[in-house]
Amino acid sequence: MRKVLALSSLVGVLLTSVAFSDSYTIDPGHTYPNFRINHLGFSTMYGRFGTTAGKLEYDPAAQRGSVAITIDAASVNTGHQERDNALRSPDFLNVVEFPEITFKSTSVDFDADKPTSITGDLTLMGVTKPVTLTVTGANCGEHPLNKKHACGFDAIGAIKRSDFGINYAIPTVGDHMDLMLEVEAFKDE
Amino acid sequence: MVTHGRSRGMDTLSLPEIQSAVAPFVVALISGLVARTIGRGWSPIGAVIGFLVAAWLINGVQFTPLTGTRKIILLAVAAGIVGVVIDAAGRLRLRPVILAVPSVGAALWMIWNVLARRDGSQWLILAGSASVYVAWLVVVLDTGRQRAIPTVCAGVALAIGTGAITLLSASALLGQLGFALAAANGAVLLLAVVWKNTSVGASFTLPVGMLAGLLGFAGLVFARVPWYGLTILAVVPLSAYVRLPTRMPRVVLAALHTLIGVGISAGAVALVWWLMEDIGGY
C-alpha cells in the first residue's frame, strides 16, 4: 500500500510539473525560417519559407521547453520567382515529393531562465539529422496589441545541404547553409 | 555538378558542358567501339553507358533519399540490362508488350511517392498518363529499329527536346540529364554513320525511350514542364518513320533525320518558351 501511495505521489508530482509547461501555438505571420547560402561564389543569397505551423512548450522557471515546427517547402521565397521555381524543383528541395520540412526539438539548454540552444531533428527531403540552433534572443510577455500572452525567440544554426541529399550544383551553389529561425507564439487559452 | 570527393585536378568534370556533352559523348563512343567487337548490334549500348557516366558526374553516387530523379538513374541500369537480354533472346512474339511492361513499371515507380498521396481519378490520370507516355516512346522507337540511322536520330532529337524543355521548366538537373542522353545518343549515331551494318535493338530503344520518357514526365510532375510540351515531344519518335531516298549518303540521311526530329522538338520547346511564364532560375 505504501508503495502504491509513493508511486501515486511521484506520478502526481510529475503530472504537476508537466502541467506547469505552458503550451503555445505558433503565429505563422511572425514565424519564418530564414536561410542564407553562397550563390555562385559571388554573394550570399537570402531566402525564407513563408508558411509555417507548430507548437511551443515553455517553462523557463523549470528550464524546460520544446518546439515543433512544420514548414511548407513550397513556400520558399528568395524574392526572385524564377529562382524559387528552381529551388522547388528536383534540383534542390523537390517539394512535390517532399512537401514538408520539420524541426522537432529533442533538448533545450538554459542559462538560468534563458534558453541558450535548441537541439532537434531537422527533416529535409525525408532525411532526418540532428541540428543545434543557438538562441540569440528570447522573451515572453503580454502582446501590446491583442493583450495575449506571447513568447518568441531567435535562433541560428548551420547545416550542410548534402547531408540531406540535396547535392546538386555543389560547390557552385554552396553546400553550407545558415538557418535563422524567428518564432513567435501565443499561449493557448 | 557534384565535385565533393574529387581532387582539384578533376574540377573540369564539374563543368555542365563536360558533364552533359563531352563526357557522355566520349564514353558512349569508346564503350560503343568496345561493344562492337562483340557484335555489330552491340555498339548502341554505348548510349546508356554514356548516360550513366554523366549521371554519376552530375548526381554523384548518392541514392539517399531515393527521389524520382535518382530512381531514373537506377532504372537506366535496369533498362540497359533488360534491353541486352531482349536482344540476346532474338525474335520475340509480343515484343511491344514485352517492352511496354517494364516501361510502365518504371514510370509508376518513378512517381510512386506522389501517387501514394493521390487517390481515385487523380491517381488514375497521373499513373495512366505516365505509363502511356513512357511506353509509347519506347515502343514507337523500337518498332522502327530496323532502320538504324533514323531510329538513332529520333533518339537524339527526343533527348535534345527533353533536355531543353526540362531546363526551361526550372530543373537544370533534369535538363542536364536530358542533354547527356542526347550526347550519348550522338556518339551512337556517329558509329551508325561510320559503319553501314550497325543495327539497333532493345539495348538502345528501351533505355533511350524509357529515359527520355521518364525525364520528361519527371519534369511534368516534379518541376513545371507543361503537358503540351510532352504531347509534342511524343511525336518525335515518329520522325524515324519518315521515308527519305535510300541512296543518299548515310551522313546526309543522318543529318536530315536529325533535322526532322529536332524540328519537332524545337516546336515543343518554342511553344513552352512562348506560353510559360517565369522561365529560368538560379
Short mmCIF file of C-alpha atoms in Angstrom, two decimals:
data_model
loop_
_atom_site.label_atom_id
_atom_site.label_comp_id
_atom_site.label_asym_id
_atom_site.label_seq_id
_atom_site.Cartn_x
_atom_site.Cartn_y
_atom_site.Cartn_z
CA MET A 1 0.00 0.00 0.00
CA ARG A 2 2.86 2.34 0.87
CA LYS A 3 4.45 1.59 -2.49
CA VAL A 4 1.22 2.43 -4.28
CA LEU A 5 0.93 5.70 -2.39
CA ALA A 6 4.55 6.58 -3.09
CA LEU A 7 4.12 5.80 -6.76
CA SER A 8 0.90 7.82 -6.90
CA SER A 9 2.68 10.77 -5.27
CA LEU A 10 5.52 10.53 -7.79
CA VAL A 11 3.11 10.43 -10.71
CA GLY A 12 1.26 13.37 -9.21
CA VAL A 13 4.45 15.40 -8.90
CA LEU A 14 5.41 14.58 -12.49
CA LEU A 15 1.98 15.47 -13.82
CA THR A 16 2.02 18.72 -11.87
CA SER A 17 5.40 19.68 -13.23
CA VAL A 18 4.25 18.85 -16.76
CA ALA A 19 1.20 20.98 -16.23
CA PHE A 20 3.45 23.95 -15.42
CA SER A 21 4.84 23.90 -19.00
CA ASP A 22 2.75 26.39 -20.90
CA SER A 23 1.63 25.45 -24.37
CA TYR A 24 1.86 27.94 -27.23
CA THR A 25 0.67 27.89 -30.82
CA ILE A 26 2.99 29.41 -33.38
CA ASP A 27 1.92 32.65 -35.02
CA PRO A 28 2.55 31.92 -38.72
CA GLY A 29 2.59 35.61 -39.51
CA HIS A 30 5.65 36.10 -37.34
CA THR A 31 7.40 32.76 -37.63
CA TYR A 32 9.79 32.39 -40.53
CA PRO A 33 12.66 30.01 -41.09
CA ASN A 34 15.25 32.06 -42.97
CA PHE A 35 18.37 30.81 -44.69
CA ARG A 36 21.45 32.10 -46.43
CA ILE A 37 23.73 30.33 -48.84
CA ASN A 38 26.62 31.19 -51.12
CA HIS A 39 25.45 31.95 -54.65
CA LEU A 40 27.86 31.01 -57.45
CA GLY A 41 30.78 32.23 -55.34
CA PHE A 42 29.72 35.84 -55.84
CA SER A 43 27.41 36.73 -53.00
CA THR A 44 25.27 35.43 -50.17
CA MET A 45 21.70 34.72 -51.13
CA TYR A 46 18.99 35.13 -48.50
CA GLY A 47 15.64 33.40 -48.51
CA ARG A 48 12.82 32.35 -46.26
CA PHE A 49 9.91 29.96 -46.01
CA GLY A 50 6.61 31.79 -45.79
CA THR A 51 4.27 29.14 -44.41
CA THR A 52 4.79 27.54 -41.01
CA ALA A 53 2.78 25.87 -38.26
CA GLY A 54 3.71 24.40 -34.91
CA LYS A 55 3.72 24.40 -31.13
CA LEU A 56 5.96 25.51 -28.29
CA GLU A 57 6.09 24.19 -24.76
CA TYR A 58 7.89 26.62 -22.50
CA ASP A 59 8.59 26.79 -18.80
CA PRO A 60 11.64 28.98 -18.16
CA ALA A 61 11.44 28.57 -14.38
CA ALA A 62 11.81 24.83 -14.73
CA GLN A 63 14.33 25.27 -17.57
CA ARG A 64 12.14 23.23 -19.81
CA GLY A 65 10.99 23.86 -23.34
CA SER A 66 10.29 22.28 -26.68
CA VAL A 67 9.49 23.41 -30.18
CA ALA A 68 7.96 21.64 -33.16
CA ILE A 69 7.65 23.45 -36.46
CA THR A 70 6.29 22.24 -39.77
CA ILE A 71 7.33 24.22 -42.83
CA ASP A 72 5.67 24.19 -46.24
CA ALA A 73 8.67 23.56 -48.51
CA ALA A 74 6.89 25.11 -51.49
CA SER A 75 6.63 28.42 -49.62
CA VAL A 76 10.33 29.13 -50.24
CA ASN A 77 10.88 32.72 -51.30
CA THR A 78 14.12 34.41 -52.32
CA GLY A 79 12.45 37.38 -53.91
CA HIS A 80 13.09 36.01 -57.40
CA GLN A 81 10.26 33.91 -58.84
CA GLU A 82 12.35 32.06 -61.43
CA ARG A 83 14.94 31.04 -58.85
CA ASP A 84 12.19 29.99 -56.42
CA ASN A 85 10.85 27.66 -59.11
CA ALA A 86 14.32 26.12 -59.39
CA LEU A 87 14.53 25.77 -55.61
CA ARG A 88 11.20 23.90 -55.61
CA SER A 89 12.33 21.54 -58.38
CA PRO A 90 14.18 18.20 -58.04
CA ASP A 91 17.44 20.16 -58.23
CA PHE A 92 17.04 21.31 -54.64
CA LEU A 93 14.02 20.97 -52.33
CA ASN A 94 11.98 18.64 -54.53
CA VAL A 95 8.78 19.94 -52.96
CA VAL A 96 6.39 17.68 -54.88
CA GLU A 97 7.97 14.57 -53.43
CA PHE A 98 8.86 16.13 -50.08
CA PRO A 99 6.29 18.83 -49.34
CA GLU A 100 7.13 19.27 -45.65
CA ILE A 101 10.21 20.29 -43.73
CA THR A 102 10.01 19.70 -39.99
CA PHE A 103 12.05 20.61 -36.95
CA LYS A 104 11.34 18.91 -33.63
CA SER A 105 13.47 19.77 -30.64
CA THR A 106 14.95 17.00 -28.54
CA SER A 107 16.53 19.20 -25.85
CA VAL A 108 16.73 22.86 -24.89
CA ASP A 109 19.67 24.20 -22.86
CA PHE A 110 19.18 27.08 -20.45
CA ASP A 111 21.34 29.63 -18.69
CA ALA A 112 19.25 30.48 -15.64
CA ASP A 113 15.79 31.14 -17.13
CA LYS A 114 17.03 31.99 -20.63
CA PRO A 115 17.26 29.35 -23.37
CA THR A 116 20.72 29.23 -24.95
CA SER A 117 20.48 26.47 -27.52
CA ILE A 118 17.95 24.12 -29.05
CA THR A 119 18.96 20.73 -30.33
CA GLY A 120 16.49 18.88 -32.50
CA ASP A 121 15.80 16.73 -35.51
CA LEU A 122 15.56 18.53 -38.83
CA THR A 123 13.79 16.56 -41.55
CA LEU A 124 14.50 17.84 -45.03
CA MET A 125 13.82 15.86 -48.21
CA GLY A 126 12.76 12.98 -45.98
CA VAL A 127 16.20 12.80 -44.33
CA THR A 128 16.38 13.45 -40.58
CA LYS A 129 19.55 14.81 -39.00
CA PRO A 130 20.28 16.40 -35.61
CA VAL A 131 20.80 20.15 -35.70
CA THR A 132 21.74 22.54 -32.90
CA LEU A 133 20.48 26.10 -33.04
CA THR A 134 22.00 28.84 -30.88
CA VAL A 135 19.33 31.01 -29.30
CA THR A 136 20.27 34.66 -29.81
CA GLY A 137 17.26 36.13 -28.07
CA ALA A 138 14.11 35.01 -26.27
CA ASN A 139 11.34 36.82 -24.46
CA CYS A 140 7.83 36.37 -23.16
CA GLY A 141 5.17 38.84 -22.15
CA GLU A 142 1.87 40.44 -22.99
CA HIS A 143 1.44 41.25 -26.66
CA PRO A 144 0.98 45.03 -26.91
CA LEU A 145 -1.82 44.81 -29.47
CA ASN A 146 -4.02 41.84 -28.65
CA LYS A 147 -3.02 41.57 -24.97
CA LYS A 148 -2.48 37.82 -25.27
CA HIS A 149 0.50 36.20 -23.59
CA ALA A 150 3.17 35.61 -26.22
CA CYS A 151 6.66 34.17 -26.38
CA GLY A 152 9.25 34.47 -29.09
CA PHE A 153 12.82 33.64 -29.85
CA ASP A 154 15.52 33.94 -32.50
CA ALA A 155 17.92 31.10 -33.19
CA ILE A 156 20.66 30.41 -35.67
CA GLY A 157 22.38 27.23 -36.82
CA ALA A 158 24.13 25.68 -39.77
CA ILE A 159 23.69 22.60 -41.92
CA LYS A 160 25.31 21.04 -44.96
CA ARG A 161 22.63 20.51 -47.57
CA SER A 162 24.49 17.49 -48.92
CA ASP A 163 23.80 15.77 -45.58
CA PHE A 164 20.14 15.81 -46.60
CA GLY A 165 20.77 14.51 -50.10
CA ILE A 166 20.50 17.94 -51.76
CA ASN A 167 23.75 17.71 -53.64
CA TYR A 168 23.06 19.32 -57.00
CA ALA A 169 25.38 22.16 -58.10
CA ILE A 170 27.83 21.85 -55.20
CA PRO A 171 30.08 23.84 -54.90
CA THR A 172 28.74 26.29 -57.50
CA VAL A 173 25.85 26.86 -55.14
CA GLY A 174 27.16 26.44 -51.59
CA ASP A 175 26.88 23.30 -49.53
CA HIS A 176 26.98 25.15 -46.21
CA MET A 177 23.73 26.86 -45.24
CA ASP A 178 22.95 29.07 -42.29
CA LEU A 179 19.47 28.71 -40.83
CA MET A 180 17.95 31.60 -38.93
CA LEU A 181 14.71 30.94 -37.12
CA GLU A 182 12.39 33.75 -35.99
CA VAL A 183 9.50 32.42 -33.93
CA GLU A 184 6.55 33.98 -32.16
CA ALA A 185 3.77 32.07 -30.48
CA PHE A 186 0.63 32.81 -28.45
CA LYS A 187 -0.19 30.98 -25.26
CA ASP A 188 -3.02 28.51 -25.69
CA GLU A 189 -6.22 29.57 -23.88
CA MET B 1 27.69 19.41 -60.74
CA VAL B 2 28.85 17.38 -57.78
CA THR B 3 32.52 17.71 -57.01
CA HIS B 4 32.92 16.50 -53.45
CA GLY B 5 35.23 13.53 -53.11
CA ARG B 6 37.32 14.56 -56.11
CA SER B 7 40.62 16.35 -56.35
CA ARG B 8 41.14 19.87 -57.70
CA GLY B 9 42.60 18.34 -60.84
CA MET B 10 39.17 16.95 -61.59
CA ASP B 11 37.33 20.28 -61.25
CA THR B 12 36.85 20.28 -65.00
CA LEU B 13 34.42 17.44 -64.50
CA SER B 14 32.12 19.76 -62.58
CA LEU B 15 31.51 21.94 -65.65
CA PRO B 16 27.99 21.38 -67.05
CA GLU B 17 29.23 21.20 -70.65
CA ILE B 18 31.69 18.46 -69.69
CA GLN B 19 29.12 16.55 -67.63
CA SER B 20 26.27 16.79 -70.15
CA ALA B 21 28.03 16.84 -73.51
CA VAL B 22 31.69 15.88 -73.70
CA ALA B 23 31.81 13.09 -71.10
CA PRO B 24 28.70 11.17 -72.22
CA PHE B 25 29.68 11.51 -75.88
CA VAL B 26 33.26 10.28 -75.37
CA VAL B 27 32.24 7.46 -73.01
CA ALA B 28 29.43 6.34 -75.31
CA LEU B 29 31.79 6.40 -78.28
CA ILE B 30 34.51 4.38 -76.56
CA SER B 31 32.12 1.89 -74.98
CA GLY B 32 30.26 1.60 -78.28
CA LEU B 33 33.51 0.81 -80.08
CA VAL B 34 34.43 -1.78 -77.46
CA ALA B 35 30.94 -3.30 -77.55
CA ARG B 36 31.15 -3.51 -81.34
CA THR B 37 33.97 -6.02 -81.00
CA ILE B 38 31.36 -8.39 -79.53
CA GLY B 39 28.98 -7.94 -82.43
CA ARG B 40 27.67 -5.26 -84.79
CA GLY B 41 24.43 -4.93 -82.84
CA TRP B 42 26.07 -4.13 -79.54
CA SER B 43 27.52 -0.67 -80.11
CA PRO B 44 24.23 1.17 -79.28
CA ILE B 45 24.62 0.00 -75.67
CA GLY B 46 27.14 2.85 -75.50
CA ALA B 47 24.18 5.25 -75.17
CA VAL B 48 23.13 4.03 -71.75
CA ILE B 49 26.75 3.69 -70.57
CA GLY B 50 27.49 7.27 -71.61
CA PHE B 51 24.34 8.44 -69.86
CA LEU B 52 25.26 6.63 -66.65
CA VAL B 53 28.72 8.18 -66.53
CA ALA B 54 27.16 11.62 -67.00
CA ALA B 55 24.61 10.86 -64.28
CA TRP B 56 27.47 9.93 -61.95
CA LEU B 57 29.20 13.23 -62.68
CA ILE B 58 26.00 15.23 -62.22
CA ASN B 59 24.39 13.44 -59.28
CA GLY B 60 27.26 11.54 -57.69
CA VAL B 61 26.53 8.07 -56.42
CA GLN B 62 24.18 9.24 -53.71
CA PHE B 63 20.82 7.48 -53.69
CA THR B 64 19.52 8.67 -50.33
CA PRO B 65 16.86 9.91 -50.27
CA LEU B 66 15.65 7.84 -53.20
CA THR B 67 14.00 10.61 -55.19
CA GLY B 68 12.26 10.18 -58.53
CA THR B 69 15.33 11.56 -60.30
CA ARG B 70 17.64 9.06 -58.60
CA LYS B 71 15.22 6.26 -59.49
CA ILE B 72 15.67 7.29 -63.14
CA ILE B 73 19.41 6.64 -62.84
CA LEU B 74 18.82 3.21 -61.32
CA LEU B 75 16.23 2.49 -64.00
CA ALA B 76 18.80 3.34 -66.67
CA VAL B 77 20.94 0.46 -65.41
CA ALA B 78 17.96 -1.89 -65.33
CA ALA B 79 16.76 -0.83 -68.79
CA GLY B 80 20.22 -1.42 -70.26
CA ILE B 81 20.35 -4.92 -68.81
CA VAL B 82 16.79 -5.81 -69.85
CA GLY B 83 17.48 -4.44 -73.33
CA VAL B 84 20.55 -6.65 -73.70
CA VAL B 85 18.56 -9.70 -72.53
CA ILE B 86 15.79 -8.96 -75.04
CA ASP B 87 18.34 -8.58 -77.84
CA ALA B 88 20.04 -11.81 -76.81
CA ALA B 89 16.70 -13.59 -76.87
CA GLY B 90 16.38 -12.88 -80.61
CA ARG B 91 12.98 -12.66 -82.28
CA LEU B 92 10.20 -12.35 -79.75
CA ARG B 93 6.48 -12.58 -80.18
CA LEU B 94 4.60 -9.75 -78.46
CA ARG B 95 7.78 -7.67 -78.46
CA PRO B 96 5.89 -4.37 -77.97
CA VAL B 97 4.16 -5.80 -74.91
CA ILE B 98 7.46 -7.12 -73.54
CA LEU B 99 8.93 -3.63 -73.86
CA ALA B 100 5.84 -1.82 -72.58
CA VAL B 101 5.62 -3.77 -69.32
CA PRO B 102 8.97 -2.62 -67.86
CA SER B 103 8.31 0.87 -69.22
CA VAL B 104 5.03 1.14 -67.34
CA GLY B 105 6.63 -0.32 -64.22
CA ALA B 106 9.46 2.22 -64.41
CA ALA B 107 7.06 5.13 -64.87
CA LEU B 108 4.93 4.12 -61.89
CA TRP B 109 7.94 3.51 -59.63
CA MET B 110 9.45 6.89 -60.51
CA ILE B 111 6.36 8.81 -59.40
CA TRP B 112 5.32 6.43 -56.60
CA ASN B 113 5.98 8.98 -53.82
CA VAL B 114 3.45 11.26 -55.48
CA LEU B 115 0.97 8.52 -56.44
CA ALA B 116 0.90 7.39 -52.80
CA ARG B 117 -0.69 10.73 -51.90
CA ARG B 118 -3.28 10.67 -54.67
CA ASP B 119 -6.43 8.63 -55.00
CA GLY B 120 -9.35 8.00 -57.31
CA SER B 121 -9.36 9.75 -60.64
CA GLN B 122 -6.24 11.81 -59.82
CA TRP B 123 -4.28 8.60 -59.26
CA LEU B 124 -5.61 7.08 -62.48
CA ILE B 125 -4.88 10.15 -64.59
CA LEU B 126 -1.34 10.53 -63.27
CA ALA B 127 -0.46 6.84 -63.38
CA GLY B 128 -2.14 6.37 -66.76
CA SER B 129 -0.52 9.36 -68.45
CA ALA B 130 2.95 8.47 -67.12
CA SER B 131 2.57 4.87 -68.27
CA VAL B 132 1.25 5.77 -71.71
CA TYR B 133 3.91 8.43 -72.32
CA VAL B 134 6.91 6.26 -71.40
CA ALA B 135 5.60 3.08 -73.03
CA TRP B 136 4.67 5.00 -76.20
CA LEU B 137 8.18 6.41 -76.63
CA VAL B 138 9.82 3.02 -76.07
CA VAL B 139 7.52 1.01 -78.31
CA VAL B 140 7.42 3.52 -81.18
CA LEU B 141 11.19 3.95 -81.08
CA ASP B 142 11.67 0.17 -81.03
CA THR B 143 9.23 -0.53 -83.83
CA GLY B 144 11.39 1.50 -86.20
CA ARG B 145 14.65 -0.19 -85.15
CA GLN B 146 15.12 -2.00 -88.48
CA ARG B 147 16.32 1.35 -89.85
CA ALA B 148 19.20 2.12 -87.53
CA ILE B 149 20.08 5.67 -88.52
CA PRO B 150 16.54 7.11 -88.44
CA THR B 151 15.89 5.39 -85.10
CA VAL B 152 19.06 6.76 -83.50
CA CYS B 153 18.36 10.22 -84.96
CA ALA B 154 14.91 10.13 -83.37
CA GLY B 155 16.59 9.19 -80.08
CA VAL B 156 18.97 12.14 -80.37
CA ALA B 157 16.16 14.58 -81.19
CA LEU B 158 13.92 13.25 -78.42
CA ALA B 159 16.68 13.63 -75.83
CA ILE B 160 17.56 17.15 -77.01
CA GLY B 161 13.92 18.18 -76.76
CA THR B 162 13.57 16.59 -73.34
CA GLY B 163 16.71 18.30 -72.07
CA ALA B 164 15.66 21.70 -73.38
CA ILE B 165 12.09 21.53 -72.17
CA THR B 166 13.03 20.42 -68.64
CA LEU B 167 15.77 23.04 -68.44
CA LEU B 168 13.25 25.74 -69.38
CA SER B 169 10.83 24.38 -66.82
CA ALA B 170 13.02 25.08 -63.80
CA SER B 171 15.06 21.91 -63.46
CA ALA B 172 18.65 22.22 -64.57
CA LEU B 173 19.26 18.73 -63.16
CA LEU B 174 16.70 17.06 -65.44
CA GLY B 175 17.87 19.29 -68.29
CA GLN B 176 21.47 18.20 -67.82
CA LEU B 177 20.45 14.55 -67.77
CA GLY B 178 18.40 15.02 -70.95
CA PHE B 179 21.28 16.65 -72.79
CA ALA B 180 23.64 13.94 -71.52
CA LEU B 181 21.35 11.33 -73.08
CA ALA B 182 21.37 13.31 -76.33
CA ALA B 183 25.18 13.48 -76.37
CA ALA B 184 25.48 9.74 -75.70
CA ASN B 185 22.96 9.03 -78.47
CA GLY B 186 25.03 11.29 -80.73
CA ALA B 187 28.02 9.00 -80.29
CA VAL B 188 25.89 6.00 -81.25
CA LEU B 189 24.72 7.93 -84.30
CA LEU B 190 28.32 8.60 -85.29
CA LEU B 191 29.08 4.88 -85.12
CA ALA B 192 25.97 4.11 -87.17
CA VAL B 193 27.08 6.61 -89.81
CA VAL B 194 30.63 5.23 -89.95
CA TRP B 195 29.62 1.57 -90.11
CA LYS B 196 26.89 0.72 -92.56
CA ASN B 197 25.99 -2.56 -90.91
CA THR B 198 25.27 -1.12 -87.45
CA SER B 199 21.99 -2.44 -86.12
CA VAL B 200 19.87 -1.15 -83.29
CA GLY B 201 17.96 -3.25 -80.81
CA ALA B 202 16.28 -3.07 -77.45
CA SER B 203 19.63 -2.31 -75.78
CA PHE B 204 19.19 1.14 -77.38
CA THR B 205 15.47 1.65 -77.79
CA LEU B 206 14.45 0.54 -74.29
CA PRO B 207 16.85 2.67 -72.24
CA VAL B 208 16.73 5.67 -74.58
CA GLY B 209 12.95 5.71 -74.95
CA MET B 210 12.47 5.00 -71.27
CA LEU B 211 14.96 7.63 -70.08
CA ALA B 212 13.56 10.32 -72.35
CA GLY B 213 10.06 9.45 -71.18
CA LEU B 214 10.98 9.36 -67.50
CA LEU B 215 12.97 12.60 -67.62
CA GLY B 216 10.17 14.40 -69.46
CA PHE B 217 7.46 13.12 -67.16
CA ALA B 218 9.59 13.84 -64.09
CA GLY B 219 9.73 17.39 -65.38
CA LEU B 220 5.94 17.46 -65.58
CA VAL B 221 5.37 16.03 -62.10
CA PHE B 222 8.32 17.39 -60.12
CA ALA B 223 9.05 20.62 -61.98
CA ARG B 224 6.95 22.73 -64.35
CA VAL B 225 7.02 21.01 -67.74
CA PRO B 226 3.60 21.64 -69.30
CA TRP B 227 1.57 18.75 -70.70
CA TYR B 228 1.52 20.23 -74.20
CA GLY B 229 5.31 20.15 -74.32
CA LEU B 230 5.35 16.41 -73.73
CA THR B 231 2.50 15.89 -76.18
CA ILE B 232 4.59 17.39 -78.96
CA LEU B 233 7.71 15.51 -77.88
CA ALA B 234 5.72 12.26 -78.14
CA VAL B 235 5.60 12.83 -81.90
CA VAL B 236 9.41 12.91 -82.22
CA PRO B 237 9.94 9.08 -82.44
CA LEU B 238 7.62 9.05 -85.46
CA SER B 239 10.28 11.05 -87.32
CA ALA B 240 12.13 7.74 -87.74
CA TYR B 241 9.28 6.58 -90.00
CA VAL B 242 9.72 9.40 -92.50
CA ARG B 243 10.86 7.82 -95.76
CA LEU B 244 13.80 9.57 -97.38
CA PRO B 245 15.63 8.42 -100.54
CA THR B 246 17.71 5.41 -99.52
CA ARG B 247 20.55 6.07 -101.96
CA MET B 248 21.77 9.21 -100.27
CA PRO B 249 24.98 9.07 -98.19
CA ARG B 250 24.46 7.92 -94.60
CA VAL B 251 25.79 11.17 -93.21
CA VAL B 252 23.20 13.13 -95.22
CA LEU B 253 20.47 10.71 -94.19
CA ALA B 254 21.50 11.15 -90.55
CA ALA B 255 21.58 14.93 -90.87
CA LEU B 256 18.12 15.08 -92.48
CA HIS B 257 16.50 12.69 -90.00
CA THR B 258 18.07 14.58 -87.10
CA LEU B 259 16.80 17.85 -88.54
CA ILE B 260 13.26 16.49 -88.82
CA GLY B 261 13.31 15.18 -85.24
CA VAL B 262 14.96 18.25 -83.81
CA GLY B 263 12.48 20.39 -85.74
CA ILE B 264 9.60 18.73 -83.90
CA SER B 265 11.47 19.05 -80.59
CA ALA B 266 12.13 22.71 -81.34
CA GLY B 267 8.40 23.18 -81.86
CA ALA B 268 7.75 21.81 -78.37
CA VAL B 269 10.47 23.97 -76.86
CA ALA B 270 9.26 27.08 -78.69
CA LEU B 271 5.70 26.56 -77.51
CA VAL B 272 6.84 26.14 -73.90
CA TRP B 273 9.04 29.22 -74.21
CA TRP B 274 6.16 31.21 -75.64
CA LEU B 275 3.40 30.13 -73.25
CA MET B 276 5.24 29.68 -69.97
CA GLU B 277 5.98 32.45 -67.55
CA ASP B 278 8.91 32.61 -65.12
CA ILE B 279 11.31 30.69 -67.32
CA GLY B 280 14.79 30.18 -65.97
CA GLY B 281 16.18 30.16 -62.46
CA TYR B 282 19.31 30.26 -60.36
#
